[in-house]
Tab-separated table of C-alpha atoms and ligand atoms in Angstrom:
chain	number	residue	atom	x	y	z
U	1	MET	CA	-3.046	28.262	5.913
U	2	THR	CA	-2.642	25.651	3.131
U	3	GLN	CA	-5.639	23.412	2.814
U	4	LEU	CA	-5.505	19.671	2.440
U	5	ARG	CA	-6.364	19.126	-1.221
U	6	ALA	CA	-5.641	15.438	-1.779
U	7	VAL	CA	-5.040	12.048	-0.186
U	8	LEU	CA	-2.555	9.741	-1.907
U	9	TRP	CA	-3.233	6.076	-1.177
U	10	ASP	CA	-0.701	3.295	-1.078
U	11	VAL	CA	-2.262	-0.086	-1.943
U	12	ASP	CA	-0.632	-3.217	-0.532
U	13	GLY	CA	-0.863	-3.238	3.248
U	14	THR	CA	-2.707	0.094	3.338
U	15	LEU	CA	-5.959	-0.514	1.456
U	16	ALA	CA	-5.989	-4.201	2.410
U	17	GLU	CA	-3.750	-6.899	3.861
U	18	THR	CA	-2.968	-7.993	0.325
U	19	GLU	CA	0.633	-8.967	1.059
U	20	ARG	CA	-0.330	-11.461	3.757
U	21	ASP	CA	-3.597	-12.727	2.282
U	22	GLY	CA	-2.889	-12.337	-1.430
U	23	HIS	CA	0.618	-11.931	-2.780
U	24	ARG	CA	2.447	-14.335	-0.462
U	25	VAL	CA	-0.214	-17.004	-0.942
U	26	ALA	CA	-0.145	-16.511	-4.721
U	27	PHE	CA	3.666	-16.631	-4.898
U	28	ASN	CA	3.601	-20.004	-3.139
U	29	LEU	CA	0.873	-21.295	-5.461
U	30	ALA	CA	2.974	-20.150	-8.429
U	31	PHE	CA	6.023	-22.032	-7.101
U	32	GLU	CA	3.841	-25.111	-6.764
U	33	ALA	CA	2.418	-24.710	-10.279
U	34	PHE	CA	5.976	-24.551	-11.637
U	35	GLY	CA	6.957	-27.728	-9.764
U	36	LEU	CA	9.333	-25.817	-7.496
U	37	SER	CA	9.724	-26.749	-3.841
U	38	TRP	CA	10.290	-23.101	-2.901
U	39	ARG	CA	7.896	-21.683	-0.314
U	40	TRP	CA	7.883	-18.319	1.465
U	41	ASP	CA	6.620	-18.414	5.032
U	42	ASP	CA	5.501	-15.278	6.853
U	43	ALA	CA	8.927	-14.649	8.361
U	44	ARG	CA	10.750	-14.958	5.032
U	45	TYR	CA	8.149	-12.911	3.188
U	46	GLY	CA	8.447	-10.200	5.827
U	47	GLU	CA	12.188	-10.008	5.076
U	48	LEU	CA	11.624	-10.069	1.336
U	49	LEU	CA	9.177	-7.172	1.477
U	50	HIS	CA	12.140	-4.880	1.822
U	51	VAL	CA	12.559	-5.469	-1.891
U	52	THR	CA	9.791	-3.596	-3.700
U	53	GLY	CA	8.240	-5.240	-6.753
U	54	GLY	CA	7.242	-8.890	-7.033
U	55	ARG	CA	9.618	-9.719	-9.891
U	56	GLU	CA	12.487	-7.923	-8.181
U	57	ARG	CA	11.640	-9.852	-4.990
U	58	LEU	CA	11.892	-13.139	-6.873
U	59	MET	CA	15.243	-12.145	-8.368
U	60	HIS	CA	16.549	-11.215	-4.935
U	61	ASP	CA	15.405	-14.510	-3.410
U	62	MET	CA	17.056	-16.495	-6.211
U	63	ASP	CA	20.395	-14.926	-5.299
U	64	SER	CA	20.455	-17.048	-2.163
U	65	ARG	CA	19.161	-20.292	-3.727
U	66	THR	CA	21.477	-23.031	-4.924
U	67	ASP	CA	18.714	-24.535	-7.098
U	68	ALA	CA	17.948	-21.343	-9.055
U	69	PRO	CA	19.094	-21.104	-12.704
U	70	LEU	CA	22.744	-20.080	-12.975
U	71	LEU	CA	22.534	-18.092	-16.191
U	72	ALA	CA	21.277	-14.530	-15.773
U	73	ASP	CA	18.961	-14.796	-18.804
U	74	GLU	CA	17.336	-17.966	-17.531
U	75	ARG	CA	16.932	-16.518	-14.075
U	76	ASP	CA	15.315	-13.427	-15.498
U	77	ALA	CA	12.954	-15.488	-17.673
U	78	LEU	CA	11.951	-17.644	-14.697
U	79	ALA	CA	11.283	-14.570	-12.527
U	80	ARG	CA	9.106	-13.057	-15.267
U	81	ALA	CA	7.131	-16.273	-15.781
U	82	LEU	CA	6.663	-16.838	-12.044
U	83	HIS	CA	5.626	-13.247	-11.552
U	84	ALA	CA	3.024	-13.402	-14.331
U	85	LYS	CA	1.653	-16.631	-12.855
U	86	LYS	CA	1.604	-15.097	-9.367
U	87	ASN	CA	-0.389	-12.117	-10.592
U	88	ALA	CA	-2.902	-14.382	-12.361
U	89	LEU	CA	-3.320	-16.457	-9.196
U	90	TYR	CA	-3.590	-13.276	-7.135
U	91	ALA	CA	-6.401	-12.071	-9.392
U	92	ASP	CA	-8.212	-15.402	-8.873
U	93	LEU	CA	-7.843	-15.059	-5.108
U	94	VAL	CA	-9.075	-11.483	-5.000
U	95	ALA	CA	-11.977	-12.089	-7.383
U	96	GLY	CA	-12.876	-15.393	-5.711
U	97	THR	CA	-12.648	-15.561	-1.934
U	98	GLY	CA	-11.788	-11.864	-1.854
U	99	ILE	CA	-9.600	-9.845	0.462
U	100	PRO	CA	-11.499	-7.236	2.483
U	101	LEU	CA	-10.491	-3.598	2.440
U	102	ARG	CA	-9.120	-2.557	5.804
U	103	GLU	CA	-11.805	-1.101	8.025
U	104	GLY	CA	-12.162	2.645	7.703
U	105	VAL	CA	-10.645	2.839	4.209
U	106	LEU	CA	-13.857	3.052	2.213
U	107	GLU	CA	-15.409	5.340	4.809
U	108	LEU	CA	-12.510	7.791	4.531
U	109	MET	CA	-12.646	7.604	0.738
U	110	ARG	CA	-16.334	8.513	0.837
U	111	GLU	CA	-15.591	11.421	3.141
U	112	CYS	CA	-12.882	12.677	0.772
U	113	ARG	CA	-15.271	12.457	-2.162
U	114	ASP	CA	-18.051	14.235	-0.266
U	115	HIS	CA	-15.745	17.055	0.893
U	116	GLY	CA	-13.951	17.692	-2.382
U	117	VAL	CA	-10.617	16.299	-1.221
U	118	ARG	CA	-9.191	14.619	-4.281
U	119	MET	CA	-7.602	11.190	-4.238
U	120	ALA	CA	-4.853	9.359	-6.057
U	121	ILE	CA	-3.412	5.882	-6.022
U	122	ALA	CA	0.364	5.869	-5.579
U	123	THR	CA	1.510	2.267	-5.644
U	124	THR	CA	4.336	0.255	-7.085
U	125	THR	CA	2.233	-2.874	-7.385
U	126	SER	CA	1.145	-4.037	-10.863
U	127	ARG	CA	-1.906	-2.292	-12.329
U	128	SER	CA	-3.768	-5.596	-12.741
U	129	ASN	CA	-3.531	-6.244	-8.992
U	130	LEU	CA	-4.994	-2.851	-8.170
U	131	GLU	CA	-7.784	-3.205	-10.726
U	132	VAL	CA	-9.004	-6.551	-9.491
U	133	LEU	CA	-8.987	-5.392	-5.851
U	134	LEU	CA	-10.834	-2.122	-6.362
U	135	ARG	CA	-13.288	-3.442	-8.928
U	136	ARG	CA	-14.327	-6.030	-6.393
U	137	HIS	CA	-14.886	-3.455	-3.641
U	138	MET	CA	-15.909	-0.315	-5.521
U	139	GLY	CA	-17.457	-1.648	-8.707
U	140	ASN	CA	-16.590	-1.201	-12.379
U	141	ARG	CA	-16.382	2.567	-12.048
U	142	TRP	CA	-13.773	2.458	-9.297
U	143	ALA	CA	-11.217	4.450	-11.312
U	144	GLY	CA	-13.558	7.461	-11.360
U	145	TRP	CA	-12.896	7.974	-7.655
U	146	PHE	CA	-9.286	8.923	-8.321
U	147	GLY	CA	-7.774	11.949	-10.039
U	148	ALA	CA	-4.577	10.003	-10.681
U	149	ILE	CA	-3.608	6.343	-10.659
U	150	VAL	CA	0.105	5.589	-10.715
U	151	CYS	CA	1.232	1.957	-10.587
U	152	GLY	CA	4.425	-0.065	-10.863
U	153	GLU	CA	4.401	-0.036	-14.670
U	154	ASP	CA	4.219	3.772	-14.716
U	155	VAL	CA	7.519	4.370	-12.974
U	156	GLU	CA	11.126	3.652	-13.767
U	157	ARG	CA	12.090	3.315	-10.132
U	158	LYS	CA	9.851	1.768	-7.485
U	159	LYS	CA	9.489	2.888	-3.867
U	160	PRO	CA	11.477	4.017	-1.863
U	161	ASP	CA	12.176	6.209	-4.885
U	162	PRO	CA	9.794	9.216	-4.820
U	163	GLU	CA	8.867	8.878	-8.527
U	164	VAL	CA	5.414	7.384	-7.900
U	165	PHE	CA	4.447	10.290	-5.625
U	166	VAL	CA	5.983	12.913	-7.882
U	167	LYS	CA	3.948	11.550	-10.802
U	168	ALA	CA	0.708	11.321	-8.828
U	169	LEU	CA	1.039	14.914	-7.605
U	170	LYS	CA	1.885	16.141	-11.077
U	171	ALA	CA	-1.166	14.406	-12.520
U	172	LEU	CA	-3.330	16.056	-9.847
U	173	GLY	CA	-1.707	19.424	-10.556
U	174	LEU	CA	-0.804	19.823	-6.884
U	175	GLY	CA	2.337	20.541	-4.918
U	176	PRO	CA	3.561	18.042	-2.293
U	177	LEU	CA	2.536	20.255	0.618
U	178	GLN	CA	-1.090	20.185	-0.479
U	179	ALA	CA	-1.519	16.449	0.009
U	180	VAL	CA	-1.129	13.642	2.533
U	181	ALA	CA	0.123	10.173	1.686
U	182	ILE	CA	-1.200	7.149	3.576
U	183	GLU	CA	1.332	4.345	3.780
U	184	ASP	CA	2.115	1.206	5.757
U	185	SER	CA	5.818	0.564	5.139
U	186	PRO	CA	9.092	2.329	5.882
U	187	GLY	CA	9.903	2.216	2.150
U	188	GLY	CA	6.627	3.902	1.296
U	189	VAL	CA	7.214	6.553	3.954
U	190	ALA	CA	10.710	7.171	2.607
U	191	ALA	CA	9.281	7.557	-0.923
U	192	ALA	CA	6.650	10.084	0.183
U	193	ARG	CA	9.160	12.036	2.233
U	194	ALA	CA	11.624	12.146	-0.621
U	195	ALA	CA	8.802	13.724	-2.648
U	196	ASP	CA	8.345	16.232	0.244
U	197	CYS	CA	4.830	14.954	0.849
U	198	PRO	CA	3.543	14.636	4.447
U	199	VAL	CA	2.778	11.011	5.235
U	200	LEU	CA	0.813	9.123	7.857
U	201	VAL	CA	1.125	5.430	8.584
U	202	THR	CA	-1.513	2.794	9.189
U	203	ARG	CA	0.424	-0.174	10.565
U	204	SER	CA	0.015	-3.423	8.638
U	205	PHE	CA	0.745	-7.062	9.426
U	206	TYR	CA	4.304	-7.199	8.121
U	207	PHE	CA	5.390	-3.726	9.205
U	208	GLY	CA	3.630	-3.666	12.588
U	209	ARG	CA	6.831	-2.960	14.492
U	210	ALA	CA	9.017	-1.432	11.823
U	211	PRO	CA	10.642	1.846	12.850
U	212	ILE	CA	9.066	4.751	10.984
U	213	GLU	CA	11.011	7.915	10.330
U	214	GLY	CA	9.489	11.280	9.622
U	215	ALA	CA	5.723	10.679	9.607
U	216	ILE	CA	3.091	13.176	10.715
U	217	ALA	CA	1.151	10.380	12.476
U	218	VAL	CA	1.357	6.626	13.054
U	219	GLY	CA	-1.430	4.351	14.224
U	220	PRO	CA	-2.925	0.890	14.032
U	221	GLY	CA	-5.429	1.658	11.274
U	222	LEU	CA	-8.193	3.984	10.146
U	223	HIS	CA	-10.768	1.903	12.016
U	224	THR	CA	-9.832	3.187	15.466
U	225	ARG	CA	-9.000	6.422	17.244
U	226	GLU	CA	-6.943	4.549	19.813
U	227	GLY	CA	-3.221	3.940	19.643
U	228	TRP	CA	-2.406	6.892	17.387
U	229	ARG	CA	0.609	9.137	17.850
U	230	PRO	CA	-0.063	12.084	17.992
U	231	ALA	CA	-3.084	11.007	20.013
U	232	LEU	CA	-6.614	11.596	18.763
U	233	ALA	CA	-9.345	12.857	21.028
U	234	GLN	CA	-11.951	10.218	21.759
U	235	ARG	CA	-15.312	11.119	20.330
U	236	PRO	CA	-17.877	11.403	23.099
U	237	GLN	CA	-20.687	9.891	21.037
U	238	LEU	CA	-20.927	7.477	18.195
U	239	PRO	CA	-21.339	9.366	14.915
U	240	ALA	CA	-24.735	9.472	13.284
U	241	ASP	CA	-23.715	7.050	10.535
U	242	GLY	CA	-23.316	4.375	13.183
U	243	THR	CA	-19.695	3.537	12.342
U	244	ALA	CA	-17.261	2.898	15.140
U	245	GLN	CA	-14.855	5.504	16.412
U	246	ARG	CA	-12.787	5.652	13.278
U	247	VAL	CA	-10.278	8.207	12.017
U	248	ARG	CA	-12.066	10.954	10.101
U	249	LEU	CA	-11.024	13.335	7.379
U	250	ALA	CA	-11.057	16.148	9.976
U	251	ASP	CA	-8.459	14.226	12.002
U	252	ILE	CA	-6.245	13.874	8.965
U	253	ALA	CA	-6.659	17.562	8.199
U	254	GLY	CA	-5.660	18.251	11.822
U	255	TRP	CA	-2.435	16.250	11.502
U	256	PHE	CA	-1.832	17.889	8.140
U	257	SER	CA	-2.107	21.355	9.676
U	258	GLN	CA	0.714	20.373	12.061
U	259	ARG	CA	2.794	18.818	9.295
U	260	ASP	CA	5.963	20.636	10.345
U	261	MET	CA	5.973	18.550	13.516
U	262	ILE	CA	7.100	15.336	11.858
U	263	ALA	CA	8.505	12.734	14.182
U	264	ASP	CA	10.292	9.401	14.252
U	265	PHE	CA	8.366	6.428	15.595
U	266	PRO	CA	10.928	3.826	16.626
E	301	XBP	C1	3.870	-3.252	-2.891
E	301	XBP	C2	4.897	-3.996	-3.618
E	301	XBP	C3	4.498	-4.944	-4.647
E	301	XBP	C4	3.665	-6.105	-4.132
E	301	XBP	C5	3.477	-7.175	-5.155
E	301	XBP	O1	3.816	-1.940	-3.315
E	301	XBP	O2	6.058	-3.850	-3.346
E	301	XBP	O3	5.663	-5.468	-5.223
E	301	XBP	O4	4.320	-6.715	-3.042
E	301	XBP	O5	3.002	-6.660	-6.346
E	301	XBP	P1	2.877	-0.834	-2.601
E	301	XBP	P2	3.739	-6.954	-7.727
E	301	XBP	O6	2.863	-1.063	-1.109
E	301	XBP	O7	3.546	0.440	-3.017
E	301	XBP	O8	1.507	-0.945	-3.178
E	301	XBP	O9	3.989	-8.423	-7.788
E	301	XBP	O10	2.778	-6.468	-8.764
E	301	XBP	O11	5.037	-6.187	-7.720
E	302	MG	MG1	2.323	-0.798	1.127
C-alpha cells in the first residue's frame, strides 16, 4: 500500500486565521493610509475571498465602485500600491501583536518531522506574508522544515488552479497520490483535487459553512478529534505529551489509506 510521504500545507486560514486577523485588517488600514473611505467588513471580505490573490481581490472590488479610477492603467497602479501597503502593514501586524498558529498545527508539523513525513508549503499568498508568519512562530530557520515552498509569486495561475500543488509535488519529487494537502477553502480543495492530490479540510472562520467537494476528511481543526467526518475514534487517555485530544499524524495516515473514499461535505 502507498505510504504517506508528504503533507502539503495551505497558509491563510489553515496555518492561522490570517485572513480574519491579518489581511482584512491590513487592507482596511491601507485604505485609510491612502485617504480612501473604502472598508471591508467581515461579510464583504468573506465574499471577496472567492477571488484569490490580494491584488486581484482589490481589482475585483474596484469593478463595483463608482469612486475607483476609470482608466485601467490607473486602477492597476492603485491596486498594486494598495497591495504593497497592505502587505507592509500585514507584516507589522504579524511581527507586532502576532497572529497565533491554529492549535495543533505546530504539533502535527513536529510529528511529520519526527516520522520522516516531508512537508511543503503550497500557498498563493505573497512570500513576504508567509516569511513573517513562520519566522515569528518557528524562528529564523523555519524554511528548513519544508522540502518545498511555493508561493503566489511562483505560479502563473493562483488557486483554484492546481499549479501551486503541481509545483510543490515536483519539487519534492513525489507523485500526487503520495501526499495529503491540508486546506481550508473550497478553492484550495479544488486546486488540490485538480492536481489529483488527496485533501483534508480544517474549517476556518470565513469558510466555516462552505460546501466542500471531494475531500478525504473535513473537520473543525487539528486541535480536536471531535466533529470530524469521517469520525475519529476518541483517545481513551490523554497522550504522554500532555496535549489535548488533537488530530495526529496516524489519523491523517488513516484517512490517506482510505483516499479512494472521497466525499462531498455540503
Ligand atoms: C490566500 C490568498 C491570498 C491572501 C492574501 O491564499 O488568496 O490572496 O488572501 O495574500 P492561500 P496576498 O489560502 O492559498 O494561502 O495579498 O499576498 O495575495
Ligand atoms: Mg487558505
